[in-house]
PDB file of C-alpha atoms in Angstrom:
ATOM      1  CA  MET A   1      29.815 -16.978  -5.909  1.00  0.00           C
ATOM      2  CA  SER A   2      32.688 -19.227  -6.690  1.00  0.00           C
ATOM      3  CA  GLY A   3      32.548 -22.052  -9.173  1.00  0.00           C
ATOM      4  CA  ILE A   4      29.444 -20.862 -10.975  1.00  0.00           C
ATOM      5  CA  ASP A   5      29.765 -19.549 -14.530  1.00  0.00           C
ATOM      6  CA  THR A   6      26.822 -17.248 -15.276  1.00  0.00           C
ATOM      7  CA  THR A   7      28.477 -15.092 -17.940  1.00  0.00           C
ATOM      8  CA  PRO A   8      25.716 -15.648 -20.563  1.00  0.00           C
ATOM      9  CA  LEU A   9      23.151 -14.262 -17.881  1.00  0.00           C
ATOM     10  CA  THR A  10      25.149 -11.248 -16.880  1.00  0.00           C
ATOM     11  CA  SER A  11      23.918  -8.819 -19.310  1.00  0.00           C
ATOM     12  CA  LEU A  12      20.271  -9.925 -18.938  1.00  0.00           C
ATOM     13  CA  LEU A  13      20.408  -9.587 -15.162  1.00  0.00           C
ATOM     14  CA  ALA A  14      22.184  -6.216 -15.276  1.00  0.00           C
ATOM     15  CA  GLU A  15      19.584  -4.624 -17.679  1.00  0.00           C
ATOM     16  CA  ARG A  16      16.930  -5.766 -15.362  1.00  0.00           C
ATOM     17  CA  GLY A  17      18.709  -4.398 -12.263  1.00  0.00           C
ATOM     18  CA  LEU A  18      19.299  -7.749 -10.823  1.00  0.00           C
ATOM     19  CA  PHE A  19      22.267  -9.806  -9.515  1.00  0.00           C
ATOM     20  CA  LEU A  20      22.973 -13.360  -8.324  1.00  0.00           C
ATOM     21  CA  THR A  21      24.063 -14.392  -4.797  1.00  0.00           C
ATOM     22  CA  GLN A  22      24.743 -17.602  -2.942  1.00  0.00           C
ATOM     23  CA  ASP A  23      24.626 -17.893   0.792  1.00  0.00           C
ATOM     24  CA  ASP A  24      28.087 -19.685   1.749  1.00  0.00           C
ATOM     25  CA  GLY A  25      26.498 -21.106   4.871  1.00  0.00           C
ATOM     26  CA  ASP A  26      23.445 -22.541   3.000  1.00  0.00           C
ATOM     27  CA  ALA A  27      23.617 -26.297   2.911  1.00  0.00           C
ATOM     28  CA  SER A  28      21.126 -26.318   0.024  1.00  0.00           C
ATOM     29  CA  ALA A  29      23.524 -24.626  -2.392  1.00  0.00           C
ATOM     30  CA  ALA A  30      20.661 -22.396  -3.583  1.00  0.00           C
ATOM     31  CA  VAL A  31      21.609 -19.488  -6.098  1.00  0.00           C
ATOM     32  CA  TYR A  32      19.347 -16.445  -5.622  1.00  0.00           C
ATOM     33  CA  ILE A  33      18.301 -13.764  -8.097  1.00  0.00           C
ATOM     34  CA  CYS A  34      18.010 -10.473  -6.285  1.00  0.00           C
ATOM     35  CA  VAL A  35      16.868  -6.988  -6.957  1.00  0.00           C
ATOM     36  CA  GLN A  36      19.385  -4.217  -6.329  1.00  0.00           C
ATOM     37  CA  ASP A  37      17.492  -2.434  -3.779  1.00  0.00           C
ATOM     38  CA  GLY A  38      20.343  -0.635  -1.937  1.00  0.00           C
ATOM     39  CA  LEU A  39      20.883  -3.223   0.684  1.00  0.00           C
ATOM     40  CA  PRO A  40      23.842  -5.474   0.692  1.00  0.00           C
ATOM     41  CA  GLY A  41      21.975  -8.710   0.241  1.00  0.00           C
ATOM     42  CA  GLY A  42      19.397  -7.401  -2.139  1.00  0.00           C
ATOM     43  CA  TYR A  43      15.708  -8.502  -2.331  1.00  0.00           C
ATOM     44  CA  PRO A  44      15.285 -12.189  -3.498  1.00  0.00           C
ATOM     45  CA  ILE A  45      12.808 -12.733  -6.295  1.00  0.00           C
ATOM     46  CA  GLY A  46      13.793 -16.220  -7.291  1.00  0.00           C
ATOM     47  CA  TYR A  47      16.214 -18.948  -6.825  1.00  0.00           C
ATOM     48  CA  ALA A  48      17.581 -22.074  -8.347  1.00  0.00           C
ATOM     49  CA  LEU A  49      17.934 -25.270  -6.105  1.00  0.00           C
ATOM     50  CA  PRO A  50      19.958 -28.543  -7.111  1.00  0.00           C
ATOM     51  CA  SER A  51      18.275 -31.773  -6.687  1.00  0.00           C
ATOM     52  CA  ARG A  52      19.808 -35.092  -5.541  1.00  0.00           C
ATOM     53  CA  THR A  53      19.627 -36.361  -9.168  1.00  0.00           C
ATOM     54  CA  GLY A  54      21.834 -33.685 -10.580  1.00  0.00           C
ATOM     55  CA  THR A  55      18.881 -31.636 -12.039  1.00  0.00           C
ATOM     56  CA  TRP A  56      17.559 -28.171 -10.858  1.00  0.00           C
ATOM     57  CA  PHE A  57      14.471 -26.812  -9.435  1.00  0.00           C
ATOM     58  CA  ALA A  58      13.314 -23.174 -10.298  1.00  0.00           C
ATOM     59  CA  TYR A  59      11.481 -20.950  -7.807  1.00  0.00           C
ATOM     60  CA  ALA A  60      10.129 -17.487  -8.483  1.00  0.00           C
ATOM     61  CA  ARG A  61       8.207 -14.718  -6.660  1.00  0.00           C
ATOM     62  CA  SER A  62       5.254 -15.231  -8.981  1.00  0.00           C
ATOM     63  CA  ARG A  63       2.595 -13.823  -6.598  1.00  0.00           C
ATOM     64  CA  PRO A  64       3.431 -10.165  -5.751  1.00  0.00           C
ATOM     65  CA  GLY A  65       2.573  -9.005  -2.192  1.00  0.00           C
ATOM     66  CA  ARG A  66       3.715 -12.233  -0.622  1.00  0.00           C
ATOM     67  CA  ILE A  67       6.849 -11.144   1.292  1.00  0.00           C
ATOM     68  CA  PHE A  68       9.794 -13.466   0.552  1.00  0.00           C
ATOM     69  CA  ALA A  69       7.534 -16.152  -0.791  1.00  0.00           C
ATOM     70  CA  CYS A  70       8.522 -17.989  -3.885  1.00  0.00           C
ATOM     71  CA  ASP A  71       6.630 -20.836  -5.642  1.00  0.00           C
ATOM     72  CA  GLN A  72       8.257 -23.617  -7.735  1.00  0.00           C
ATOM     73  CA  VAL A  73       7.866 -22.793 -11.295  1.00  0.00           C
ATOM     74  CA  ASP A  74       9.963 -25.507 -13.073  1.00  0.00           C
ATOM     75  CA  ALA A  75      11.710 -28.828 -12.124  1.00  0.00           C
ATOM     76  CA  GLY A  76      14.089 -31.314 -13.774  1.00  0.00           C
ATOM     77  CA  LEU A  77      16.241 -28.647 -15.520  1.00  0.00           C
ATOM     78  CA  TRP A  78      19.624 -29.856 -16.679  1.00  0.00           C
ATOM     79  CA  SER A  79      21.540 -26.834 -15.797  1.00  0.00           C
ATOM     80  CA  LEU A  80      21.883 -23.969 -13.406  1.00  0.00           C
ATOM     81  CA  GLU A  81      21.523 -21.390 -16.103  1.00  0.00           C
ATOM     82  CA  SER A  82      18.239 -22.948 -17.391  1.00  0.00           C
ATOM     83  CA  ALA A  83      16.920 -22.912 -13.752  1.00  0.00           C
ATOM     84  CA  LEU A  84      17.848 -19.278 -13.322  1.00  0.00           C
ATOM     85  CA  ARG A  85      16.363 -18.311 -16.665  1.00  0.00           C
ATOM     86  CA  SER A  86      13.111 -20.088 -15.752  1.00  0.00           C
ATOM     87  CA  ALA A  87      13.035 -18.321 -12.333  1.00  0.00           C
ATOM     88  CA  LEU A  88      13.521 -14.940 -14.040  1.00  0.00           C
ATOM     89  CA  ALA A  89      10.887 -15.755 -16.758  1.00  0.00           C
ATOM     90  CA  HIS A  90       8.410 -16.136 -14.055  1.00  0.00           C
ATOM     91  CA  ALA A  91       9.343 -13.633 -11.317  1.00  0.00           C
ATOM     92  CA  ARG A  92       7.039 -10.739 -10.746  1.00  0.00           C
ATOM     93  CA  TYR A  93       8.571  -7.947  -8.545  1.00  0.00           C
ATOM     94  CA  GLY A  94       7.068  -4.687  -9.816  1.00  0.00           C
ATOM     95  CA  ASP A  95       5.485  -4.114  -6.411  1.00  0.00           C
ATOM     96  CA  VAL A  96       8.962  -4.132  -4.807  1.00  0.00           C
ATOM     97  CA  LEU A  97      10.383  -1.735  -7.350  1.00  0.00           C
ATOM     98  CA  HIS A  98       7.337   0.650  -6.942  1.00  0.00           C
ATOM     99  CA  ALA A  99       7.886   0.662  -3.259  1.00  0.00           C
ATOM    100  CA  LEU A 100      11.455   1.697  -3.921  1.00  0.00           C
ATOM    101  CA  GLU A 101      10.251   4.445  -6.319  1.00  0.00           C
ATOM    102  CA  LYS A 102       7.832   5.784  -3.677  1.00  0.00           C
ATOM    103  CA  ALA A 103      10.668   5.709  -1.055  1.00  0.00           C
ATOM    104  CA  THR A 104      12.813   7.863  -3.160  1.00  0.00           C
ATOM    105  CA  GLY A 105       9.931  10.446  -3.712  1.00  0.00           C
ATOM    106  CA  SER A 106      10.200  10.238  -7.532  1.00  0.00           C
ATOM    107  CA  ASP A 107       7.153  11.811  -9.303  1.00  0.00           C
ATOM    108  CA  ALA A 108       8.815  11.472 -12.842  1.00  0.00           C
ATOM    109  CA  THR A 109       6.827  10.610 -15.868  1.00  0.00           C
ATOM    110  CA  TYR A 110       8.004   8.982 -19.115  1.00  0.00           C
ATOM    111  CA  THR A 111       6.934   8.926 -22.751  1.00  0.00           C
ATOM    112  CA  VAL A 112       7.370   6.304 -25.306  1.00  0.00           C
ATOM    113  CA  LYS A 113       6.385   5.843 -28.927  1.00  0.00           C
ATOM    114  CA  VAL A 114       5.358   2.218 -29.610  1.00  0.00           C
ATOM    115  CA  PRO A 115       3.759   0.458 -32.538  1.00  0.00           C
ATOM    116  CA  ARG A 116      -0.015   1.303 -32.493  1.00  0.00           C
ATOM    117  CA  SER A 117      -0.818  -2.474 -32.035  1.00  0.00           C
ATOM    118  CA  TRP A 118       0.812  -2.396 -28.642  1.00  0.00           C
ATOM    119  CA  ALA A 119      -0.799   0.931 -27.412  1.00  0.00           C
ATOM    120  CA  PRO A 120      -4.331  -0.423 -26.288  1.00  0.00           C
ATOM    121  CA  GLN A 121      -2.696  -3.347 -24.405  1.00  0.00           C
ATOM    122  CA  LEU A 122      -0.260  -1.141 -22.644  1.00  0.00           C
ATOM    123  CA  SER A 123      -2.585   1.730 -21.906  1.00  0.00           C
ATOM    124  CA  ALA A 124      -4.876  -0.660 -20.035  1.00  0.00           C
ATOM    125  CA  LEU A 125      -2.091  -0.939 -17.427  1.00  0.00           C
ATOM    126  CA  PRO A 126      -2.436   1.248 -14.334  1.00  0.00           C
ATOM    127  CA  GLY A 127      -0.458   4.475 -14.711  1.00  0.00           C
ATOM    128  CA  VAL A 128      -0.063   4.206 -18.515  1.00  0.00           C
ATOM    129  CA  ILE A 129      -1.935   6.730 -20.582  1.00  0.00           C
ATOM    130  CA  GLY A 130      -2.477   6.646 -24.314  1.00  0.00           C
ATOM    131  CA  CYS A 131      -1.774   9.991 -26.088  1.00  0.00           C
ATOM    132  CA  GLY A 132      -2.632   8.946 -29.559  1.00  0.00           C
ATOM    133  CA  GLY A 133      -0.493   7.777 -32.500  1.00  0.00           C
ATOM    134  CA  GLY A 134       1.207   5.106 -30.381  1.00  0.00           C
ATOM    135  CA  THR A 135       2.603   7.584 -27.929  1.00  0.00           C
ATOM    136  CA  LEU A 136       2.110   6.522 -24.286  1.00  0.00           C
ATOM    137  CA  ARG A 137       2.866   8.525 -20.965  1.00  0.00           C
ATOM    138  CA  LEU A 138       3.831   6.357 -17.950  1.00  0.00           C
ATOM    139  CA  THR A 139       4.037   7.277 -14.357  1.00  0.00           C
ATOM    140  CA  SER A 140       7.108   6.368 -12.278  1.00  0.00           C
ATOM    141  CA  ALA A 141       4.984   3.536 -10.745  1.00  0.00           C
ATOM    142  CA  ALA A 142       4.009   2.175 -14.129  1.00  0.00           C
ATOM    143  CA  TYR A 143       7.717   2.228 -15.125  1.00  0.00           C
ATOM    144  CA  ALA A 144       8.641   0.435 -11.912  1.00  0.00           C
ATOM    145  CA  PHE A 145       5.869  -2.123 -12.570  1.00  0.00           C
ATOM    146  CA  LEU A 146       7.144  -2.786 -16.210  1.00  0.00           C
ATOM    147  CA  ARG A 147      10.700  -3.230 -14.817  1.00  0.00           C
ATOM    148  CA  GLY A 148       9.369  -5.978 -12.679  1.00  0.00           C
ATOM    149  CA  GLN A 149       7.261  -7.770 -15.352  1.00  0.00           C
ATOM    150  CA  PRO A 150       8.396 -11.402 -16.125  1.00  0.00           C
ATOM    151  CA  GLU A 151      10.196 -11.675 -19.382  1.00  0.00           C
ATOM    152  CA  ARG A 152       7.817 -14.290 -20.740  1.00  0.00           C
ATOM    153  CA  GLY A 153       5.069 -11.795 -20.766  1.00  0.00           C
ATOM    154  CA  GLY A 154       6.397 -10.318 -24.051  1.00  0.00           C
ATOM    155  CA  PHE A 155       6.845  -6.788 -22.638  1.00  0.00           C
ATOM    156  CA  TYR A 156       9.023  -5.321 -19.876  1.00  0.00           C
ATOM    157  CA  ALA A 157      11.240  -2.283 -19.102  1.00  0.00           C
ATOM    158  CA  ASP A 158      14.949  -2.291 -18.226  1.00  0.00           C
ATOM    159  CA  THR A 159      17.082  -0.041 -16.151  1.00  0.00           C
ATOM    160  CA  ALA A 160      18.534   1.700 -19.118  1.00  0.00           C
ATOM    161  CA  GLY A 161      15.174   3.364 -20.076  1.00  0.00           C
ATOM    162  CA  ARG A 162      14.093   1.055 -22.781  1.00  0.00           C
ATOM    163  CA  LEU A 163      10.637  -0.602 -23.259  1.00  0.00           C
ATOM    164  CA  TRP A 164      10.954  -4.191 -24.718  1.00  0.00           C
ATOM    165  CA  LEU A 165       7.960  -5.360 -26.679  1.00  0.00           C
ATOM    166  CA  ALA A 166       8.303  -8.815 -28.423  1.00  0.00           C
ATOM    167  CA  GLY A 167      12.197  -8.429 -28.504  1.00  0.00           C
ATOM    168  CA  GLU A 168      12.283  -4.864 -29.985  1.00  0.00           C
ATOM    169  CA  SER A 169      13.303  -2.002 -27.689  1.00  0.00           C
ATOM    170  CA  TYR A 170      11.690   1.592 -27.681  1.00  0.00           C
ATOM    171  CA  GLU A 171      13.281   4.471 -25.795  1.00  0.00           C
ATOM    172  CA  LEU A 172      11.473   5.839 -22.728  1.00  0.00           C
ATOM    173  CA  ARG A 173      12.132   9.664 -22.378  1.00  0.00           C
ATOM    174  CA  ARG A 174      11.943  10.964 -18.980  1.00  0.00           C
ATOM    175  CA  GLU A 175       9.820  14.156 -18.620  1.00  0.00           C
ATOM    176  CA  SER A 176      10.515  17.020 -16.234  1.00  0.00           C
ATOM    177  CA  ARG A 177       8.260  17.529 -13.358  1.00  0.00           C
ATOM    178  CA  THR A 178       6.159  20.043 -15.297  1.00  0.00           C
ATOM    179  CA  GLY A 179       5.568  17.501 -18.119  1.00  0.00           C
ATOM    180  CA  GLY A 180       7.818  19.072 -20.714  1.00  0.00           C
TER     181      GLY A 180
END
């Protein structure tokens, strides 16, 4: 992607397992946010599109299950970075990550100790079990779901094994197959 300075986004994208790409043959000049799914082009979860007036539109995969379908989530943005951040803030792609986890045959579980105020909200998610005292157990599917949560939701997981809750990170410990 020549001519596009995305340095401020680099670490955020890397921790979410995402990257930017631009199709050189695309006359629209769209910049895509893609999941690193093992294929060269990745899986697109959102994109920024310039307008004729010099502003940007943001599109995101905001309805999981719709293959390659993105909805407009913002318009009139003054920079490419703000459009990409808006797309990332709305993108939901946990179903894609879950499919990748299933394809690898992973049956790992994870534990994390979170503030007790977060435990009820998180344990209501599929694959998350409250163990008391703010300790949660997550299936690999739940971890994949949390990695694909939009940032604006206040909680998500990254590829480095951290669960982020309102800007604070908590270490996810991978358990062995026998649970210990």
